[in-house]
PDB file of N, CA and C in Angstrom:
ATOM      1  N   MET A 422     100.244  46.934  29.932  1.00 71.00           N
ATOM      2  CA  MET A 422      99.248  47.800  30.529  1.00 71.00           C
ATOM      3  C   MET A 422      98.812  47.240  31.872  1.00 71.00           C
ATOM      4  N   GLU A 423      98.671  45.926  31.953  1.00 85.00           N
ATOM      5  CA  GLU A 423      98.204  45.320  33.191  1.00 85.00           C
ATOM      6  C   GLU A 423      99.220  45.466  34.309  1.00 85.00           C
ATOM      7  N   CYS A 424     100.502  45.337  33.976  1.00 88.00           N
ATOM      8  CA  CYS A 424     101.508  45.446  35.031  1.00 88.00           C
ATOM      9  C   CYS A 424     101.590  46.882  35.547  1.00 88.00           C
ATOM     10  N   ALA A 425     101.327  47.863  34.708  1.00 87.00           N
ATOM     11  CA  ALA A 425     101.341  49.255  35.157  1.00 87.00           C
ATOM     12  C   ALA A 425     100.186  49.518  36.119  1.00 87.00           C
ATOM     13  N   ARG A 426      99.021  48.987  35.824  1.00 87.00           N
ATOM     14  CA  ARG A 426      97.878  49.160  36.734  1.00 87.00           C
ATOM     15  C   ARG A 426      98.088  48.397  38.034  1.00 87.00           C
ATOM     16  N   ALA A 427      98.702  47.224  37.948  1.00 91.00           N
ATOM     17  CA  ALA A 427      98.978  46.453  39.158  1.00 91.00           C
ATOM     18  C   ALA A 427     100.017  47.166  40.025  1.00 91.00           C
ATOM     19  N   THR A 428     100.981  47.783  39.384  1.00 87.00           N
ATOM     20  CA  THR A 428     101.997  48.538  40.111  1.00 87.00           C
ATOM     21  C   THR A 428     101.370  49.713  40.847  1.00 87.00           C
ATOM     22  N   ALA A 429     100.359  50.310  40.257  1.00 86.00           N
ATOM     23  CA  ALA A 429      99.693  51.443  40.889  1.00 86.00           C
ATOM     24  C   ALA A 429      98.997  51.036  42.180  1.00 86.00           C
ATOM     25  N   ARG A 430      98.615  49.771  42.288  1.00 90.00           N
ATOM     26  CA  ARG A 430      97.920  49.308  43.487  1.00 90.00           C
ATOM     27  C   ARG A 430      98.861  48.941  44.629  1.00 90.00           C
ATOM     28  N   THR A 431     100.156  48.876  44.374  1.00 91.00           N
ATOM     29  CA  THR A 431     101.099  48.576  45.448  1.00 91.00           C
ATOM     30  C   THR A 431     101.242  49.798  46.344  1.00 91.00           C
ATOM     31  N   LYS A 432     101.687  49.577  47.556  1.00 91.00           N
ATOM     32  CA  LYS A 432     101.782  50.683  48.514  1.00 91.00           C
ATOM     33  C   LYS A 432     103.235  51.085  48.740  1.00 91.00           C
ATOM     34  N   ASN A 433     103.423  52.381  48.912  1.00 91.00           N
ATOM     35  CA  ASN A 433     104.725  52.955  49.248  1.00 91.00           C
ATOM     36  C   ASN A 433     105.831  52.598  48.271  1.00 91.00           C
ATOM     37  N   THR A 434     105.546  52.704  46.988  1.00 94.00           N
ATOM     38  CA  THR A 434     106.575  52.496  45.982  1.00 94.00           C
ATOM     39  C   THR A 434     106.661  53.726  45.084  1.00 94.00           C
ATOM     40  N   TYR A 435     107.809  53.865  44.459  1.00 94.00           N
ATOM     41  CA  TYR A 435     108.030  54.988  43.551  1.00 94.00           C
ATOM     42  C   TYR A 435     107.037  54.967  42.390  1.00 94.00           C
ATOM     43  N   LEU A 436     106.814  53.778  41.821  1.00 94.00           N
ATOM     44  CA  LEU A 436     105.948  53.681  40.647  1.00 94.00           C
ATOM     45  C   LEU A 436     104.484  53.966  40.981  1.00 94.00           C
ATOM     46  N   SER A 437     104.017  53.550  42.147  1.00 94.00           N
ATOM     47  CA  SER A 437     102.635  53.861  42.513  1.00 94.00           C
ATOM     48  C   SER A 437     102.476  55.357  42.764  1.00 94.00           C
ATOM     49  N   ALA A 438     103.479  55.969  43.391  1.00 94.00           N
ATOM     50  CA  ALA A 438     103.428  57.410  43.607  1.00 94.00           C
ATOM     51  C   ALA A 438     103.439  58.158  42.278  1.00 94.00           C
ATOM     52  N   LYS A 439     104.234  57.672  41.336  1.00 94.00           N
ATOM     53  CA  LYS A 439     104.281  58.296  40.010  1.00 94.00           C
ATOM     54  C   LYS A 439     102.929  58.174  39.310  1.00 94.00           C
ATOM     55  N   TYR A 440     102.330  56.990  39.403  1.00 95.00           N
ATOM     56  CA  TYR A 440     101.022  56.769  38.778  1.00 95.00           C
ATOM     57  C   TYR A 440      99.984  57.762  39.312  1.00 95.00           C
ATOM     58  N   TYR A 441      99.878  57.867  40.622  1.00 94.00           N
ATOM     59  CA  TYR A 441      98.854  58.736  41.208  1.00 94.00           C
ATOM     60  C   TYR A 441      99.159  60.212  40.980  1.00 94.00           C
ATOM     61  N   ARG A 442     100.447  60.579  40.935  1.00 93.00           N
ATOM     62  CA  ARG A 442     100.805  61.965  40.663  1.00 93.00           C
ATOM     63  C   ARG A 442     100.396  62.364  39.248  1.00 93.00           C
ATOM     64  N   ILE A 443     100.583  61.457  38.288  1.00 95.00           N
ATOM     65  CA  ILE A 443     100.219  61.748  36.896  1.00 95.00           C
ATOM     66  C   ILE A 443      98.714  61.610  36.689  1.00 95.00           C
ATOM     67  N   ALA A 444      98.110  60.603  37.312  1.00 95.00           N
ATOM     68  CA  ALA A 444      96.671  60.366  37.138  1.00 95.00           C
ATOM     69  C   ALA A 444      95.846  61.537  37.640  1.00 95.00           C
ATOM     70  N   LYS A 445      96.340  62.210  38.652  1.00 95.00           N
ATOM     71  CA  LYS A 445      95.643  63.380  39.171  1.00 95.00           C
ATOM     72  C   LYS A 445      95.481  64.455  38.105  1.00 95.00           C
ATOM     73  N   ARG A 446      96.523  64.661  37.326  1.00 95.00           N
ATOM     74  CA  ARG A 446      96.522  65.725  36.327  1.00 95.00           C
ATOM     75  C   ARG A 446      96.047  65.274  34.960  1.00 95.00           C
ATOM     76  N   ARG A 447      96.475  64.080  34.539  1.00 96.00           N
ATOM     77  CA  ARG A 447      96.287  63.685  33.147  1.00 96.00           C
ATOM     78  C   ARG A 447      95.289  62.561  32.922  1.00 96.00           C
ATOM     79  N   GLY A 448      94.922  61.833  33.974  1.00 95.00           N
ATOM     80  CA  GLY A 448      93.985  60.730  33.819  1.00 95.00           C
ATOM     81  C   GLY A 448      94.669  59.381  33.975  1.00 95.00           C
ATOM     82  N   ALA A 449      93.847  58.355  34.206  1.00 93.00           N
ATOM     83  CA  ALA A 449      94.352  57.026  34.515  1.00 93.00           C
ATOM     84  C   ALA A 449      95.064  56.376  33.331  1.00 93.00           C
ATOM     85  N   ASN A 450      94.552  56.556  32.134  1.00 94.00           N
ATOM     86  CA  ASN A 450      95.169  55.905  30.971  1.00 94.00           C
ATOM     87  C   ASN A 450      96.558  56.462  30.680  1.00 94.00           C
ATOM     88  N   ARG A 451      96.698  57.766  30.712  1.00 96.00           N
ATOM     89  CA  ARG A 451      98.018  58.358  30.459  1.00 96.00           C
ATOM     90  C   ARG A 451      98.999  58.006  31.565  1.00 96.00           C
ATOM     91  N   ALA A 452      98.490  57.921  32.784  1.00 95.00           N
ATOM     92  CA  ALA A 452      99.361  57.553  33.906  1.00 95.00           C
ATOM     93  C   ALA A 452      99.860  56.122  33.754  1.00 95.00           C
ATOM     94  N   SER A 453      98.987  55.226  33.338  1.00 95.00           N
ATOM     95  CA  SER A 453      99.425  53.840  33.182  1.00 95.00           C
ATOM     96  C   SER A 453     100.430  53.708  32.037  1.00 95.00           C
ATOM     97  N   VAL A 454     100.278  54.494  30.977  1.00 95.00           N
ATOM     98  CA  VAL A 454     101.256  54.475  29.883  1.00 95.00           C
ATOM     99  C   VAL A 454     102.602  55.013  30.376  1.00 95.00           C
ATOM    100  N   ALA A 455     102.582  56.055  31.182  1.00 95.00           N
ATOM    101  CA  ALA A 455     103.823  56.618  31.709  1.00 95.00           C
ATOM    102  C   ALA A 455     104.522  55.627  32.634  1.00 95.00           C
ATOM    103  N   VAL A 456     103.758  54.941  33.469  1.00 95.00           N
ATOM    104  CA  VAL A 456     104.342  53.954  34.376  1.00 95.00           C
ATOM    105  C   VAL A 456     104.871  52.766  33.584  1.00 95.00           C
ATOM    106  N   ARG A 457     104.147  52.354  32.549  1.00 95.00           N
ATOM    107  CA  ARG A 457     104.610  51.251  31.707  1.00 95.00           C
ATOM    108  C   ARG A 457     105.945  51.603  31.063  1.00 95.00           C
ATOM    109  N   ARG A 458     106.061  52.822  30.587  1.00 96.00           N
ATOM    110  CA  ARG A 458     107.322  53.251  29.977  1.00 96.00           C
ATOM    111  C   ARG A 458     108.448  53.258  31.002  1.00 96.00           C
ATOM    112  N   THR A 459     108.164  53.718  32.205  1.00 95.00           N
ATOM    113  CA  THR A 459     109.172  53.729  33.259  1.00 95.00           C
ATOM    114  C   THR A 459     109.614  52.320  33.619  1.00 95.00           C
ATOM    115  N   ILE A 460     108.664  51.390  33.672  1.00 94.00           N
ATOM    116  CA  ILE A 460     109.002  49.992  33.956  1.00 94.00           C
ATOM    117  C   ILE A 460     109.933  49.446  32.883  1.00 94.00           C
ATOM    118  N   LEU A 461     109.609  49.714  31.616  1.00 95.00           N
ATOM    119  CA  LEU A 461     110.454  49.227  30.519  1.00 95.00           C
ATOM    120  C   LEU A 461     111.841  49.857  30.549  1.00 95.00           C
ATOM    121  N   GLU A 462     111.909  51.144  30.878  1.00 95.00           N
ATOM    122  CA  GLU A 462     113.210  51.805  30.980  1.00 95.00           C
ATOM    123  C   GLU A 462     114.044  51.201  32.106  1.00 95.00           C
ATOM    124  N   ARG A 463     113.400  50.910  33.223  1.00 94.00           N
ATOM    125  CA  ARG A 463     114.108  50.305  34.346  1.00 94.00           C
ATOM    126  C   ARG A 463     114.596  48.906  34.001  1.00 94.00           C
ATOM    127  N   ILE A 464     113.763  48.125  33.318  1.00 94.00           N
ATOM    128  CA  ILE A 464     114.170  46.776  32.915  1.00 94.00           C
ATOM    129  C   ILE A 464     115.385  46.849  31.999  1.00 94.00           C
ATOM    130  N   ASP A 465     115.353  47.768  31.046  1.00 95.00           N
ATOM    131  CA  ASP A 465     116.486  47.933  30.141  1.00 95.00           C
ATOM    132  C   ASP A 465     117.739  48.329  30.903  1.00 95.00           C
ATOM    133  N   TYR A 466     117.606  49.239  31.828  1.00 94.00           N
ATOM    134  CA  TYR A 466     118.745  49.708  32.623  1.00 94.00           C
ATOM    135  C   TYR A 466     119.336  48.563  33.442  1.00 94.00           C
ATOM    136  N   ILE A 467     118.462  47.774  34.065  1.00 95.00           N
ATOM    137  CA  ILE A 467     118.919  46.659  34.897  1.00 95.00           C
ATOM    138  C   ILE A 467     119.635  45.607  34.060  1.00 95.00           C
ATOM    139  N   LEU A 468     119.077  45.299  32.897  1.00 95.00           N
ATOM    140  CA  LEU A 468     119.674  44.251  32.062  1.00 95.00           C
ATOM    141  C   LEU A 468     120.979  44.693  31.402  1.00 95.00           C
ATOM    142  N   THR A 469     121.062  45.938  30.971  1.00 96.00           N
ATOM    143  CA  THR A 469     122.279  46.379  30.293  1.00 96.00           C
ATOM    144  C   THR A 469     123.429  46.616  31.261  1.00 96.00           C
ATOM    145  N   ARG A 470     123.136  47.135  32.442  1.00 95.00           N
ATOM    146  CA  ARG A 470     124.206  47.428  33.400  1.00 95.00           C
ATOM    147  C   ARG A 470     124.410  46.342  34.439  1.00 95.00           C
ATOM    148  N   LYS A 471     123.521  45.364  34.453  1.00 92.00           N
ATOM    149  CA  LYS A 471     123.607  44.241  35.386  1.00 92.00           C
ATOM    150  C   LYS A 471     123.688  44.713  36.832  1.00 92.00           C
ATOM    151  N   GLU A 472     122.824  45.647  37.165  1.00 91.00           N
ATOM    152  CA  GLU A 472     122.731  46.166  38.528  1.00 91.00           C
ATOM    153  C   GLU A 472     121.403  45.744  39.131  1.00 91.00           C
ATOM    154  N   PRO A 473     121.347  45.572  40.437  1.00 92.00           N
ATOM    155  CA  PRO A 473     120.076  45.205  41.069  1.00 92.00           C
ATOM    156  C   PRO A 473     119.107  46.387  41.076  1.00 92.00           C
ATOM    157  N   TYR A 474     117.837  46.069  41.191  1.00 90.00           N
ATOM    158  CA  TYR A 474     116.797  47.097  41.235  1.00 90.00           C
ATOM    159  C   TYR A 474     116.830  47.789  42.589  1.00 90.00           C
ATOM    160  N   ARG A 475     116.783  49.102  42.582  1.00 91.00           N
ATOM    161  CA  ARG A 475     116.721  49.878  43.816  1.00 91.00           C
ATOM    162  C   ARG A 475     115.394  50.612  43.856  1.00 91.00           C
ATOM    163  N   GLU A 476     114.632  50.389  44.897  1.00 93.00           N
ATOM    164  CA  GLU A 476     113.360  51.083  45.081  1.00 93.00           C
ATOM    165  C   GLU A 476     113.643  52.473  45.641  1.00 93.00           C
ATOM    166  N   LEU A 477     113.133  53.491  44.982  1.00 92.00           N
ATOM    167  CA  LEU A 477     113.376  54.864  45.408  1.00 92.00           C
ATOM    168  C   LEU A 477     112.453  55.298  46.534  1.00 92.00           C
ATOM    169  N   GLY A 478     111.294  54.684  46.647  1.00 92.00           N
ATOM    170  CA  GLY A 478     110.354  55.019  47.718  1.00 92.00           C
ATOM    171  C   GLY A 478     109.286  55.989  47.245  1.00 92.00           C
ATOM    172  N   ALA A 479     108.156  55.957  47.929  1.00 92.00           N
ATOM    173  CA  ALA A 479     107.023  56.799  47.553  1.00 92.00           C
ATOM    174  C   ALA A 479     107.294  58.273  47.808  1.00 92.00           C
ATOM    175  N   ASP A 480     108.190  58.578  48.728  1.00 91.00           N
ATOM    176  CA  ASP A 480     108.470  59.980  49.052  1.00 91.00           C
ATOM    177  C   ASP A 480     109.672  60.530  48.293  1.00 91.00           C
ATOM    178  N   TYR A 481     110.057  59.896  47.213  1.00 91.00           N
ATOM    179  CA  TYR A 481     111.231  60.310  46.440  1.00 91.00           C
ATOM    180  C   TYR A 481     111.121  61.756  45.974  1.00 91.00           C
ATOM    181  N   TRP A 482     109.997  62.126  45.409  1.00 87.00           N
ATOM    182  CA  TRP A 482     109.841  63.487  44.881  1.00 87.00           C
ATOM    183  C   TRP A 482     109.805  64.510  46.002  1.00 87.00           C
ATOM    184  N   ASP A 483     109.232  64.154  47.147  1.00 85.00           N
ATOM    185  CA  ASP A 483     109.236  65.078  48.278  1.00 85.00           C
ATOM    186  C   ASP A 483     110.649  65.303  48.799  1.00 85.00           C
ATOM    187  N   ARG A 484     111.455  64.255  48.844  1.00 88.00           N
ATOM    188  CA  ARG A 484     112.837  64.411  49.284  1.00 88.00           C
ATOM    189  C   ARG A 484     113.635  65.259  48.302  1.00 88.00           C
ATOM    190  N   GLN A 485     113.337  65.133  47.008  1.00 89.00           N
ATOM    191  CA  GLN A 485     114.049  65.919  46.004  1.00 89.00           C
ATOM    192  C   GLN A 485     113.677  67.397  46.070  1.00 89.00           C
ATOM    193  N   ARG A 486     112.435  67.657  46.459  1.00 89.00           N
ATOM    194  CA  ARG A 486     111.935  69.037  46.461  1.00 89.00           C
ATOM    195  C   ARG A 486     111.743  69.588  47.869  1.00 89.00           C
ATOM    196  N   GLU A 487     112.474  69.097  48.842  1.00 89.00           N
ATOM    197  CA  GLU A 487     112.244  69.466  50.232  1.00 89.00           C
ATOM    198  C   GLU A 487     112.326  70.975  50.456  1.00 89.00           C
ATOM    199  N   ALA A 488     113.348  71.618  49.935  1.00 88.00           N
ATOM    200  CA  ALA A 488     113.526  73.055  50.158  1.00 88.00           C
ATOM    201  C   ALA A 488     112.375  73.861  49.568  1.00 88.00           C
ATOM    202  N   SER A 489     111.949  73.522  48.362  1.00 91.00           N
ATOM    203  CA  SER A 489     110.852  74.284  47.755  1.00 91.00           C
ATOM    204  C   SER A 489     109.525  74.001  48.458  1.00 91.00           C
ATOM    205  N   LEU A 490     109.322  72.775  48.945  1.00 88.00           N
ATOM    206  CA  LEU A 490     108.102  72.475  49.694  1.00 88.00           C
ATOM    207  C   LEU A 490     108.031  73.292  50.978  1.00 88.00           C
ATOM    208  N   VAL A 491     109.146  73.399  51.679  1.00 90.00           N
ATOM    209  CA  VAL A 491     109.181  74.181  52.910  1.00 90.00           C
ATOM    210  C   VAL A 491     108.902  75.642  52.603  1.00 90.00           C
ATOM    211  N   ARG A 492     109.546  76.167  51.584  1.00 92.00           N
ATOM    212  CA  ARG A 492     109.371  77.569  51.222  1.00 92.00           C
ATOM    213  C   ARG A 492     107.923  77.864  50.828  1.00 92.00           C
ATOM    214  N   GLN A 493     107.309  76.985  50.037  1.00 93.00           N
ATOM    215  CA  GLN A 493     105.919  77.186  49.619  1.00 93.00           C
ATOM    216  C   GLN A 493     104.961  77.119  50.805  1.00 93.00           C
ATOM    217  N   THR A 494     105.199  76.176  51.715  1.00 92.00           N
ATOM    218  CA  THR A 494     104.320  76.026  52.867  1.00 92.00           C
ATOM    219  C   THR A 494     104.418  77.234  53.786  1.00 92.00           C
ATOM    220  N   VAL A 495     105.620  77.718  54.027  1.00 93.00           N
ATOM    221  CA  VAL A 495     105.805  78.899  54.866  1.00 93.00           C
ATOM    222  C   VAL A 495     105.120  80.102  54.230  1.00 93.00           C
ATOM    223  N   LYS A 496     105.269  80.249  52.944  1.00 94.00           N
ATOM    224  CA  LYS A 496     104.659  81.378  52.236  1.00 94.00           C
ATOM    225  C   LYS A 496     103.134  81.336  52.341  1.00 94.00           C
ATOM    226  N   ARG A 497     102.553  80.138  52.215  1.00 95.00           N
ATOM    227  CA  ARG A 497     101.097  80.002  52.323  1.00 95.00           C
ATOM    228  C   ARG A 497     100.614  80.320  53.735  1.00 95.00           C
ATOM    229  N   LEU A 498     101.358  79.853  54.749  1.00 94.00           N
ATOM    230  CA  LEU A 498     100.971  80.139  56.129  1.00 94.00           C
ATOM    231  C   LEU A 498     101.093  81.629  56.447  1.00 94.00           C
ATOM    232  N   GLU A 499     102.148  82.245  55.968  1.00 93.00           N
ATOM    233  CA  GLU A 499     102.302  83.681  56.184  1.00 93.00           C
ATOM    234  C   GLU A 499     101.239  84.474  55.436  1.00 93.00           C
ATOM    235  N   GLY A 500     100.748  83.918  54.357  1.00 93.00           N
ATOM    236  CA  GLY A 500      99.687  84.571  53.593  1.00 93.00           C
ATOM    237  C   GLY A 500      98.354  84.623  54.327  1.00 93.00           C
ATOM    238  N   VAL A 501      98.157  83.721  55.276  1.00 94.00           N
ATOM    239  CA  VAL A 501      96.916  83.728  56.066  1.00 94.00           C
ATOM    240  C   VAL A 501      97.200  84.177  57.496  1.00 94.00           C
ATOM    241  N   ALA A 502      98.196  85.047  57.667  1.00 90.00           N
ATOM    242  CA  ALA A 502      98.502  85.750  58.905  1.00 90.00           C
ATOM    243  C   ALA A 502      99.040  84.856  60.020  1.00 90.00           C
ATOM    244  N   TYR A 503      99.917  83.919  59.694  1.00 91.00           N
ATOM    245  CA  TYR A 503     100.629  83.139  60.705  1.00 91.00           C
ATOM    246  C   TYR A 503     102.087  83.548  60.688  1.00 91.00           C
ATOM    247  N   GLU A 504     102.701  83.527  61.868  1.00 90.00           N
ATOM    248  CA  GLU A 504     104.141  83.751  61.943  1.00 90.00           C
ATOM    249  C   GLU A 504     104.801  82.382  62.058  1.00 90.00           C
ATOM    250  N   VAL A 505     105.762  82.113  61.192  1.00 89.00           N
ATOM    251  CA  VAL A 505     106.356  80.782  61.113  1.00 89.00           C
ATOM    252  C   VAL A 505     107.816  80.846  61.518  1.00 89.00           C
ATOM    253  N   LYS A 506     108.179  79.966  62.467  1.00 89.00           N
ATOM    254  CA  LYS A 506     109.584  79.791  62.855  1.00 89.00           C
ATOM    255  C   LYS A 506     109.900  78.314  62.676  1.00 89.00           C
ATOM    256  N   LEU A 507     110.905  78.021  61.897  1.00 86.00           N
ATOM    257  CA  LEU A 507     111.218  76.631  61.568  1.00 86.00           C
ATOM    258  C   LEU A 507     112.454  76.145  62.322  1.00 86.00           C
ATOM    259  N   GLU A 508     112.353  74.893  62.799  1.00 86.00           N
ATOM    260  CA  GLU A 508     113.488  74.183  63.371  1.00 86.00           C
ATOM    261  C   GLU A 508     113.473  72.784  62.821  1.00 86.00           C
ATOM    262  N   LYS A 509     114.597  72.322  62.371  1.00 82.00           N
ATOM    263  CA  LYS A 509     114.676  70.966  61.841  1.00 82.00           C
ATOM    264  C   LYS A 509     114.866  69.996  63.010  1.00 82.00           C
ATOM    265  N   THR A 510     114.052  68.949  63.047  1.00 84.00           N
ATOM    266  CA  THR A 510     114.130  67.962  64.108  1.00 84.00           C
ATOM    267  C   THR A 510     115.191  66.926  63.788  1.00 84.00           C
ATOM    268  N   SER A 511     115.586  66.184  64.770  1.00 79.00           N
ATOM    269  CA  SER A 511     116.611  65.165  64.562  1.00 79.00           C
ATOM    270  C   SER A 511     116.060  63.900  63.939  1.00 79.00           C
ATOM    271  N   ALA A 512     114.735  63.760  63.872  1.00 66.00           N
ATOM    272  CA  ALA A 512     114.109  62.537  63.335  1.00 66.00           C
ATOM    273  C   ALA A 512     114.185  62.442  61.901  1.00 66.00           C
TER     274      ALA A 512
END
């Protein structure tokens, strides 16, 4: 339990983002249990496959849902009478 709460205090990590995403909806205790389970699953995966740990990053879920985030944002802006033209930047 302590390592899950400590993980939540780290910055720009997948596990801290997961903690805060769950804590928003379900509360701090359930979020820490979910993060603890994820930590244990990762430890098992690392030990059984003998692969190094890869940090996914705090923006992992945003990168996975990029198309739907863009679509939702455009829809919300058009709902309040804005005309939206999108161009993807090179950055």
